[in-house]
GROMACS .gro file of C-alpha atoms in nm:
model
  405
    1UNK     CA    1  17.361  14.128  18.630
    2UNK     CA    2  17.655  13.885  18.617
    3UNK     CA    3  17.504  13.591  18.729
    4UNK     CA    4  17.134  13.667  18.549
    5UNK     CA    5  16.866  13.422  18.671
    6UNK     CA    6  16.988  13.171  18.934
    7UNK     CA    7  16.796  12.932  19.127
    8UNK     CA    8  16.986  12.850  19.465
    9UNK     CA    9  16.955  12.496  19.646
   10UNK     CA   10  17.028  12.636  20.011
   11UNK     CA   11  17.131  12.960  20.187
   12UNK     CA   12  17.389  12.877  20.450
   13UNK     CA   13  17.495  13.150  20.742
   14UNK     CA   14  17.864  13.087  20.796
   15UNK     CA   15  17.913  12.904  21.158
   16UNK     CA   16  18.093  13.029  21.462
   17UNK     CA   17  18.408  12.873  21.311
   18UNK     CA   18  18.512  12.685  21.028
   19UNK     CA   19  18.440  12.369  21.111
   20UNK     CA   20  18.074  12.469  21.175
   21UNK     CA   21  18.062  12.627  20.868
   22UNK     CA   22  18.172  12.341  20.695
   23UNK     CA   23  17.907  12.084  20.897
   24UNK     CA   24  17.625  12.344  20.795
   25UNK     CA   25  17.733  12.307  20.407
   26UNK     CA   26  17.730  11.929  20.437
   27UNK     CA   27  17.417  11.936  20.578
   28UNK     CA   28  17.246  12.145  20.341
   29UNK     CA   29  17.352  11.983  20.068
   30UNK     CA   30  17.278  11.672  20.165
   31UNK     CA   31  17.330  11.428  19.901
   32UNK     CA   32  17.470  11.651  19.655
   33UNK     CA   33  17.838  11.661  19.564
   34UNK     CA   34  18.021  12.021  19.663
   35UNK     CA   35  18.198  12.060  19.330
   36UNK     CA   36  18.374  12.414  19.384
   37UNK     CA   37  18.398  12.710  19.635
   38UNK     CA   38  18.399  12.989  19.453
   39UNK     CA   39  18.392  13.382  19.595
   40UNK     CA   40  18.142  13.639  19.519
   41UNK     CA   41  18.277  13.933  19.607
   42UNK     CA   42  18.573  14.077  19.848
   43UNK     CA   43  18.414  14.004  20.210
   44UNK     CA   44  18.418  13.650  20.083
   45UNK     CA   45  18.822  13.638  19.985
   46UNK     CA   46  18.927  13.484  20.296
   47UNK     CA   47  18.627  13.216  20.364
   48UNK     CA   48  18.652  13.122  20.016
   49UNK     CA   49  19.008  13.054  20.091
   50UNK     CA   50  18.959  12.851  20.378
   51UNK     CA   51  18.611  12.695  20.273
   52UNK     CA   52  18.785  12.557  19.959
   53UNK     CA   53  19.063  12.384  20.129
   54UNK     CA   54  18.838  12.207  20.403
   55UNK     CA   55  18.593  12.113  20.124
   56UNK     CA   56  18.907  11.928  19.963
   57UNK     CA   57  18.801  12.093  19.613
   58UNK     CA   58  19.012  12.345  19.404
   59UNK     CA   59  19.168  12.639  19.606
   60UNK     CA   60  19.437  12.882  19.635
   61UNK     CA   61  19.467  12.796  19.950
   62UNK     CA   62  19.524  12.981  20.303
   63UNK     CA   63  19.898  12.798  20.429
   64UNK     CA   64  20.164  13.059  20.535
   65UNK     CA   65  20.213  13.419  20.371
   66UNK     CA   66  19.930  13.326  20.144
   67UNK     CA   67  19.717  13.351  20.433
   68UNK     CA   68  19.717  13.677  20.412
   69UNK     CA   69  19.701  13.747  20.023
   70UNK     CA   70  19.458  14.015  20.056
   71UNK     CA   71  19.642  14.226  20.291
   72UNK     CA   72  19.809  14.513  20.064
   73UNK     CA   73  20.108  14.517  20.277
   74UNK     CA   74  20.189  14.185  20.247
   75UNK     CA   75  20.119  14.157  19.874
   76UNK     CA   76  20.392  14.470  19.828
   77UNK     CA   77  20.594  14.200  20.053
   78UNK     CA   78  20.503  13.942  19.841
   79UNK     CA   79  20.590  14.095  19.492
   80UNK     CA   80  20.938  14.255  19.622
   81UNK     CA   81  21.064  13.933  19.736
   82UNK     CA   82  20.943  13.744  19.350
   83UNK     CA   83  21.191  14.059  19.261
   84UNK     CA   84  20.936  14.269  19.096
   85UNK     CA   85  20.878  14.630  19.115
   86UNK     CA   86  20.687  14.652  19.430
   87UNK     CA   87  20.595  14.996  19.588
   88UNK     CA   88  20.792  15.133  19.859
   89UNK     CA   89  20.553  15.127  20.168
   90UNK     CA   90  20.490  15.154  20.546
   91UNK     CA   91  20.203  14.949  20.744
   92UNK     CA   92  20.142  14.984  21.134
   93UNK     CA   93  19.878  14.960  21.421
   94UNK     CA   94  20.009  15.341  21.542
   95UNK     CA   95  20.194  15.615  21.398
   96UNK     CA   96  20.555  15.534  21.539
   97UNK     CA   97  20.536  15.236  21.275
   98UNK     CA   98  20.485  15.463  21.004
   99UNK     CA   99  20.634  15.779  21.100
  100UNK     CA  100  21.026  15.730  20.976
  101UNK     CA  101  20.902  15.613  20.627
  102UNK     CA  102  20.651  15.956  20.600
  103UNK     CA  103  20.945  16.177  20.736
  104UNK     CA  104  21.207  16.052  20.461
  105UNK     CA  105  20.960  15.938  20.172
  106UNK     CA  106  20.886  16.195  19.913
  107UNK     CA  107  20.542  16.334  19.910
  108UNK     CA  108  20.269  16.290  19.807
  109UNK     CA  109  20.202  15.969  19.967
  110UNK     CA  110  19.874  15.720  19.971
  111UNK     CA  111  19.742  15.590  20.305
  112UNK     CA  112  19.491  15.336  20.296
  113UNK     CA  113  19.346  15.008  20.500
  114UNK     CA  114  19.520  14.704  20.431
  115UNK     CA  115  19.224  14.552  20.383
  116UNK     CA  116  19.049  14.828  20.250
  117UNK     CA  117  18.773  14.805  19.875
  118UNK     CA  118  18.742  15.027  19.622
  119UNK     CA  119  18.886  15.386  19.729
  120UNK     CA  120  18.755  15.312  20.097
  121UNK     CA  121  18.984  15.509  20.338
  122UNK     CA  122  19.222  15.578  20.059
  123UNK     CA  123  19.383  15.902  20.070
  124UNK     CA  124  19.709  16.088  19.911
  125UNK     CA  125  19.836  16.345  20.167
  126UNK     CA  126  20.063  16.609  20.015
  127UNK     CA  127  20.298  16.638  20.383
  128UNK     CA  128  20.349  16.516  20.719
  129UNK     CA  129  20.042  16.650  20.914
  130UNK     CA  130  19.803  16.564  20.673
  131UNK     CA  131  19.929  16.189  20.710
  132UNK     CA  132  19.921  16.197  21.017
  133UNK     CA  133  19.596  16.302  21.059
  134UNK     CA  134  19.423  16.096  20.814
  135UNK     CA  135  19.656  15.785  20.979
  136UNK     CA  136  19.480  15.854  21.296
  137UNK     CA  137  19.113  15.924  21.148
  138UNK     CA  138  19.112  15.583  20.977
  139UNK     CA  139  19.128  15.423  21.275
  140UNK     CA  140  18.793  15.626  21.427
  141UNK     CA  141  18.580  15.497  21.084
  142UNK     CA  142  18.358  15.178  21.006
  143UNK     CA  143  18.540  15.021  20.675
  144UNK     CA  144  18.310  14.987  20.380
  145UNK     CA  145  18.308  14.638  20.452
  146UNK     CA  146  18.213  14.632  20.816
  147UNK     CA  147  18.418  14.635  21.140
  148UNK     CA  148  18.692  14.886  21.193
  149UNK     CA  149  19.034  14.892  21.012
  150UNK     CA  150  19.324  14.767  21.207
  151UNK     CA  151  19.620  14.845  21.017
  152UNK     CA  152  19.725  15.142  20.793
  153UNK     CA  153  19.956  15.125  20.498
  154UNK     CA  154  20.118  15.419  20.407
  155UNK     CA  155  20.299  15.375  20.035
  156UNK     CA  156  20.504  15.553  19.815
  157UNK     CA  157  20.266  15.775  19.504
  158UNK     CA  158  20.331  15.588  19.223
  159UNK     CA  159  20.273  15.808  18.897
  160UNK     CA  160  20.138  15.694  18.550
  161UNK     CA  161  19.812  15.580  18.412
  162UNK     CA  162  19.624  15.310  18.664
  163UNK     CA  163  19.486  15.021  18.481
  164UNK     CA  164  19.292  14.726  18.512
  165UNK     CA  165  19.408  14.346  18.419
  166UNK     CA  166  19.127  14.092  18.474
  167UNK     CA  167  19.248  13.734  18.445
  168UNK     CA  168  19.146  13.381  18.542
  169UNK     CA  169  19.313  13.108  18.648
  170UNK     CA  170  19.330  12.710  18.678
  171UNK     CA  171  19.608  12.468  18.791
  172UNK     CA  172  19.860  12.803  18.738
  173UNK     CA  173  19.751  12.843  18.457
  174UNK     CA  174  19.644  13.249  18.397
  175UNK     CA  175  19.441  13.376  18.121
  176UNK     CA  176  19.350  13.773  18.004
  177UNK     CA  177  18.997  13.854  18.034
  178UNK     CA  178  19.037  14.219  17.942
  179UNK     CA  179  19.286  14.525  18.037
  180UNK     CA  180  19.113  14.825  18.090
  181UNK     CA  181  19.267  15.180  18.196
  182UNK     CA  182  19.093  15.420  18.432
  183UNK     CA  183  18.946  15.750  18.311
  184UNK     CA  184  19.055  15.963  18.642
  185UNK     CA  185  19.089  16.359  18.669
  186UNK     CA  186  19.031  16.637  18.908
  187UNK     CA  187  18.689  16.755  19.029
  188UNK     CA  188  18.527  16.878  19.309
  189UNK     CA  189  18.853  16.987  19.511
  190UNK     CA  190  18.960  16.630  19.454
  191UNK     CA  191  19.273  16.515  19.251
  192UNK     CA  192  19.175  16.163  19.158
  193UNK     CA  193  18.783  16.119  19.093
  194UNK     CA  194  18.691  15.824  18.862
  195UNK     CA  195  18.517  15.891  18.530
  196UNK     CA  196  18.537  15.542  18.361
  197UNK     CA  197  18.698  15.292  18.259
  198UNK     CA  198  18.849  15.220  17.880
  199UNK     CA  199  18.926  14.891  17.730
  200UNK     CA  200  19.310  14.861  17.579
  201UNK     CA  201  19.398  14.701  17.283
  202UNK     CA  202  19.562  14.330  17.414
  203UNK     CA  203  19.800  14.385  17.084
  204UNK     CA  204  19.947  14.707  17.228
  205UNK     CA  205  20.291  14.736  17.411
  206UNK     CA  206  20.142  14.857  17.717
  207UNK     CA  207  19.879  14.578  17.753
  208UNK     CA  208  20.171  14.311  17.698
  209UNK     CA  209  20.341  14.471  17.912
  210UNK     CA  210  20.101  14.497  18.204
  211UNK     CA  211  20.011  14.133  18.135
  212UNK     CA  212  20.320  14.006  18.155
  213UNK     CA  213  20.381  14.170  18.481
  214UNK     CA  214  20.054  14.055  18.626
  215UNK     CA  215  20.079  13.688  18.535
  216UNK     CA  216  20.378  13.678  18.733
  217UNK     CA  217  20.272  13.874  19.033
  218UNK     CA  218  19.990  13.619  19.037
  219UNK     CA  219  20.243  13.332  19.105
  220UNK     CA  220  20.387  13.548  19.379
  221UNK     CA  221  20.077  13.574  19.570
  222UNK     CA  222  20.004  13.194  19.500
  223UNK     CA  223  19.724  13.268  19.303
  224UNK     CA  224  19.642  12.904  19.119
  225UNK     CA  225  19.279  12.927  19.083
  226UNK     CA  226  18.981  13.136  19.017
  227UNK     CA  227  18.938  13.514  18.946
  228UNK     CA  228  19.154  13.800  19.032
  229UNK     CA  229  19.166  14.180  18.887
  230UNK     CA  230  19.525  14.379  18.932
  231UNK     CA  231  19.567  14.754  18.934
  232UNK     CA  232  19.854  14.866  18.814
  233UNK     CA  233  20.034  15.178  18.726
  234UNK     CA  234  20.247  15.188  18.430
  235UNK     CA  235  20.518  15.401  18.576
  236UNK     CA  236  20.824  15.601  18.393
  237UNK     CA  237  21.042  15.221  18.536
  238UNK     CA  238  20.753  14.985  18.466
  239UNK     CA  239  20.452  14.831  18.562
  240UNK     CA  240  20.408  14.830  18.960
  241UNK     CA  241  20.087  14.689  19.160
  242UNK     CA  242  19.880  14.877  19.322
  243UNK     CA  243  19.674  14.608  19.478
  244UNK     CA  244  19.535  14.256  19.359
  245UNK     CA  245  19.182  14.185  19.422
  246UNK     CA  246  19.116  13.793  19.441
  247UNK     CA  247  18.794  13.815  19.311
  248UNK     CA  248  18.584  13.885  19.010
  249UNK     CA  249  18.543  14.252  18.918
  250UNK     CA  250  18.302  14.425  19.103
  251UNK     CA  251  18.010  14.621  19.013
  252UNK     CA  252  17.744  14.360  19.057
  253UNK     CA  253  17.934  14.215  18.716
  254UNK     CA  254  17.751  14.538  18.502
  255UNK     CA  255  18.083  14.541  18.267
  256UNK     CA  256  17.966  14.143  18.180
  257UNK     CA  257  17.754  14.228  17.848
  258UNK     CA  258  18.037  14.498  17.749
  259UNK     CA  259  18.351  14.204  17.783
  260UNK     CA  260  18.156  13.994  17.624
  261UNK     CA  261  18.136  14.249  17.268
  262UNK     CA  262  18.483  14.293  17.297
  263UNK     CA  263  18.574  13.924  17.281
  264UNK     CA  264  18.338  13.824  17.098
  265UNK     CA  265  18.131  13.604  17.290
  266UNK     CA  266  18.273  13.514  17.686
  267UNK     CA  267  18.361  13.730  17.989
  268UNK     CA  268  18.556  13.686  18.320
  269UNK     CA  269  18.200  13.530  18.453
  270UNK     CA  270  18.181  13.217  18.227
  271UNK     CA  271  18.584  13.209  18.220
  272UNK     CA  272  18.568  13.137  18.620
  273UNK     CA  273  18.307  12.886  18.651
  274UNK     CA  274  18.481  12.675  18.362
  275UNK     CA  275  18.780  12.716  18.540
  276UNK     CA  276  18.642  12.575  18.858
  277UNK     CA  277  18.394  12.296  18.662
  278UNK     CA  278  18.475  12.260  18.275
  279UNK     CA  279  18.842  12.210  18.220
  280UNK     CA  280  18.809  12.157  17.819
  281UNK     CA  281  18.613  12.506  17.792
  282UNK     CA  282  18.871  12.692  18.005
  283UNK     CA  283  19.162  12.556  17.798
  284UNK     CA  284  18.958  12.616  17.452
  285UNK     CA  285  19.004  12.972  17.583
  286UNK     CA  286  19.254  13.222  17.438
  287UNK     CA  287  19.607  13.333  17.639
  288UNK     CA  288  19.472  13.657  17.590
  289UNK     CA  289  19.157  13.848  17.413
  290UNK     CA  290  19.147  13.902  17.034
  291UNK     CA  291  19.298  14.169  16.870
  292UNK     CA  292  19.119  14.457  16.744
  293UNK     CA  293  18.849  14.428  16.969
  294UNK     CA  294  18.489  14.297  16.805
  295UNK     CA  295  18.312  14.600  16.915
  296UNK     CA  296  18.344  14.997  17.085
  297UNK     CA  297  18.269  15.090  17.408
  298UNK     CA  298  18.306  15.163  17.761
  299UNK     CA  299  18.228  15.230  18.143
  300UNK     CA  300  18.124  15.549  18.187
  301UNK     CA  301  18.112  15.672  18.607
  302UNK     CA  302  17.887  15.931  18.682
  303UNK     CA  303  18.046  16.234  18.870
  304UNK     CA  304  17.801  16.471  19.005
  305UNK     CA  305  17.921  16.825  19.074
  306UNK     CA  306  17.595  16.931  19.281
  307UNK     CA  307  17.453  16.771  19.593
  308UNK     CA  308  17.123  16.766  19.785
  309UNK     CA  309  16.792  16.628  19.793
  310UNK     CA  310  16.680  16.436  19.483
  311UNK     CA  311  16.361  16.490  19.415
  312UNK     CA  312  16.398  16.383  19.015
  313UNK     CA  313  16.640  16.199  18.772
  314UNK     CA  314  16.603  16.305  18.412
  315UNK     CA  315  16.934  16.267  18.334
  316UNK     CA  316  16.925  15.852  18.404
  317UNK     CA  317  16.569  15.883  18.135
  318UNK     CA  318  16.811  16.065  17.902
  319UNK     CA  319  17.080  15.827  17.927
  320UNK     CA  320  16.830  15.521  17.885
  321UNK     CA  321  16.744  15.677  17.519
  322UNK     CA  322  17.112  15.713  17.391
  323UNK     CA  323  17.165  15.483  17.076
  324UNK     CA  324  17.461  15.288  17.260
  325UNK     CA  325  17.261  15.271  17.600
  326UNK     CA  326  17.310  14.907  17.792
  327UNK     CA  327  17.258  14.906  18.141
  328UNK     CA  328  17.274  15.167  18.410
  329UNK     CA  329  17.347  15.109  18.754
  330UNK     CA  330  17.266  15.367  19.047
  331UNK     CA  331  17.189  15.326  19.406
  332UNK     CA  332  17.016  15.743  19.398
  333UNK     CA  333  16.668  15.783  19.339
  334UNK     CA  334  16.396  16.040  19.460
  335UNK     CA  335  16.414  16.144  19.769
  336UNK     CA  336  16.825  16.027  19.852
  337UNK     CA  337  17.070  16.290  19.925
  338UNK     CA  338  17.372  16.304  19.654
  339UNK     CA  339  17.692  16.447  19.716
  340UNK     CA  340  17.954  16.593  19.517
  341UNK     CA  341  18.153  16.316  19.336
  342UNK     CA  342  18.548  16.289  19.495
  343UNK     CA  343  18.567  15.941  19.468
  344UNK     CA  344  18.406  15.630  19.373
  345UNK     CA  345  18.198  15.601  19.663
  346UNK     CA  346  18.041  15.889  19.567
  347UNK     CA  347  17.954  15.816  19.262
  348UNK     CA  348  17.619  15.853  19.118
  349UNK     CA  349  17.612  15.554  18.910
  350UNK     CA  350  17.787  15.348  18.621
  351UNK     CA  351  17.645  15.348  18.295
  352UNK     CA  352  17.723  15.092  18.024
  353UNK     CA  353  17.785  15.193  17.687
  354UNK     CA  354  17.828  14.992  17.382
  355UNK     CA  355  17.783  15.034  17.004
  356UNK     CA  356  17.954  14.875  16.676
  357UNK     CA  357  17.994  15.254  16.549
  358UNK     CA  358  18.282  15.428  16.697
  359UNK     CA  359  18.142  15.755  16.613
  360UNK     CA  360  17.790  15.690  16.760
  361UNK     CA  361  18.018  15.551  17.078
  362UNK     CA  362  18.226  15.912  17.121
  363UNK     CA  363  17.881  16.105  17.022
  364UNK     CA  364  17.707  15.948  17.372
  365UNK     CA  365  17.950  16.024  17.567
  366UNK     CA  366  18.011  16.351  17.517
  367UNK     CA  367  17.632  16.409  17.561
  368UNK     CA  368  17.637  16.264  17.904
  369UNK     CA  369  17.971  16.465  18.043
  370UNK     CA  370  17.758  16.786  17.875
  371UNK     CA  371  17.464  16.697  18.100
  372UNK     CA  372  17.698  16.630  18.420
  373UNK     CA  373  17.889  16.955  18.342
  374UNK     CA  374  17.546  17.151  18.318
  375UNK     CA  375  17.396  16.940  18.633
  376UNK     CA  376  17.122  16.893  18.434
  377UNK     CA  377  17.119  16.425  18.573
  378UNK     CA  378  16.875  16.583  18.912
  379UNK     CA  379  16.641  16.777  18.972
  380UNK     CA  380  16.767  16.885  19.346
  381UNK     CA  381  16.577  17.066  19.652
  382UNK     CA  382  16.918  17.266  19.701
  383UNK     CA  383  17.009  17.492  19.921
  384UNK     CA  384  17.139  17.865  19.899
  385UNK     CA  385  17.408  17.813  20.150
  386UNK     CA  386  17.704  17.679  20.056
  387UNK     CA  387  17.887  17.417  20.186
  388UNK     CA  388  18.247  17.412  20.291
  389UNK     CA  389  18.326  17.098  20.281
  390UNK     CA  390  18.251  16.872  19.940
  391UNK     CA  391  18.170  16.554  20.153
  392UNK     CA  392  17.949  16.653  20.418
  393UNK     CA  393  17.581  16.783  20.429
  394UNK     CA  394  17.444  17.043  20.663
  395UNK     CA  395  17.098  17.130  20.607
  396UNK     CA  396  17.077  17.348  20.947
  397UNK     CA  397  16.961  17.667  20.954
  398UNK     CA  398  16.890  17.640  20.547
  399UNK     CA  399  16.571  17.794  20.350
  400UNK     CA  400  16.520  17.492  20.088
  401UNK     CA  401  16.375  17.585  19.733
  402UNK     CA  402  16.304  17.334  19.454
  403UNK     CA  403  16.517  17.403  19.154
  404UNK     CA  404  16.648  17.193  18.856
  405UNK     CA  405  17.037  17.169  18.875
   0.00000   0.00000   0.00000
């Protein structure tokens, strides 16, 4: 959705090494002028990295600790030593690394890949064993991205409200896109489970705040150029990162038409490519979004509290009809198997909402956590057995009836 109708000039598989990679670019684009390497998405952090600074065009750059900006440990690293509030943490490749810091640290504690997206692999464990045992499990799993993890960080729980700071940057220079907070509660047996995300007032004292704090964990991690999003958690002695993503938001860029009401006009997209390509537009940008916001609305996540066979949506044909309807995104359809929602993997899908009307704005939404509540988004081919646990499916041994939940 973010990058609408494109027209591409070559597709190029990276090489067996960088400077393969490199000769294959070259090659394909023959006598065009490489202008910028910009990265897509998170599997393309690191090659964007490295790409950029062969290509001899603008780059962050992959010299020394910033070789390694994605890795969450070394970011915490990073941060601490630009004497920020960083969160107390614990990486290794086996237990004995970690296993001081989960005896003496106070619990809950998160666990977590150190390269890990999203809420891949990321667990809080409430004492010893259960650390321990997801530590070890981790290590058994295929990461969301591909391949297998190879390091576990184990951190201290940092509690407050989790939010969002998109920003772009050029030269140093680092510009608000948006700051967003996540809508997270309990359901489903699970304490965290995403239900959207807001947009904050850039005016208010938590936004400056949090962008304050972001712009300068950016110069820690060496972050010059591009697009990065922070999570942070405004705790009782300040803003602390959770992890920075040196990318673009994700989503397939679905939150584009809903930054772009709230400004008035431009989004993180358009904000990066100037950065990279139109110098003049990136500096006729603001520090920071305007203040009230030019219109109301929101992410909404859709958290299913059922699972089973799908075998119809009339939830997503109800949500289409809402007033402040934009785009819905969902990878379930007839005939896929949902699961109950306990984190954003298992999400059913992310629905844009968007309206000048506050009132219409709060009136859609409650209509859609009604219809989640009531399970009335599938029509499932359920079983009568129950399930013990919320992420697994068993369909052994069942007697299947079609029913509308």
């Amino acid at each position: 959705l973010s990058a609408g109708k494109m027209s591409y000039h070559a597709e190029v598989d990276e090489g067996e090494n960088l400077g393969e990679t490199t000769r294959n670019l070259y090659r394909a684009a023959g006598k065009l002028r490489i202008v910028a390497c910009i990265c897509g998405g998170e599997a393309g952090v690191d090659a964007a990295d490295l790409l950029s600074e062969r290509l001899v065009v603008r780059t962050n750059g992959a010299q020394g600790d910033f070789a390694n900006r994605r890795d969450k440990k070394v970011q915490q690293e990073l941060v601490k030593a630009a004497g920020l509030r960083s969160a107390r943490q614990a990486a290794g490749k086996q237990f004995s690394d970690v296993e001081d810091f989960l005896k003496s640290e106070h619990y809950p504690v998160v666990l977590k890949p150190t390269d890990s997206a999203g809420t891949d692999g990321v667990k809080l464990c409430h004492d010893f064993e259960e650390a321990k045992e997801h530590f070890e499990l981790l290590f058994e799993v295929e990461a969301v991205n591909g391949g297998h993890n190879t390091e576990v960080l184990c951190q201290e729980f940092l509690r407050g409200n989790e939010y969002v700071i998109d920003t772009v940057s050029r030269d140093g220079e680092h510009k608000t896109m948006a700051v967003w907070v996540y809508d997270k509660r309990a359901a489903n047996g699970a304490a965290f489970v995403y239900f959207g995300m807001l947009p904050i007032d850039t005016a208010s004292l938590e936004a400056k705040l949090l962008i304050n704090y972001t712009n300068k964990v950016l110069d820690a991690l060496g972050m010059k150029n591009g697009a990065s999003h922070a999570e942070v958690i405004l705790t009782p002695t300040g803003p602390c990162l959770v992890e920075m993503n040196c990318r673009a938001q994700g989503g397939d860029g679905n939150w584009r038409p809903l930054a772009q009401a709230l400004t008035g006009g431009y989004s993180q997209v358009e904000a990066c490519v100037d950065a990279y390509l139109d110098k003049k537009a990136f500096h006729s940008l603001p520090k920071v979004p305007v203040s009230p916001a030019k219109a109301f609305g929101q992410e909404i996540i859709l958290v299913s509290y059922s699972e089973g066979e799908v075998v119809g949506t009339p939830g997503y044909d109800d949500i289409k009809e809402l007033e402040s309807f934009v785009y819905l995104e969902t990878g379930v359809s007839v005939r896929c198997k949902v699961e109950r929602t306990v984190d954003l993997l298992t999400g059913v899908g992310s629905v844009i909402l968007l309206h000048e009307d506050e009132q219409v704005l709060k009136r859609d939404i409650a209509k859609i956590r009604t219809m989640e509540r009531n399970n009335e988004m599938f029509e499932l081919k359920q079983s009568s057995r129950m399930m013990n646990s919320v992420s697994r499916m068993n369909f052994k041994n069942m007697n299947l009836s079609e029913q509308r939940v």
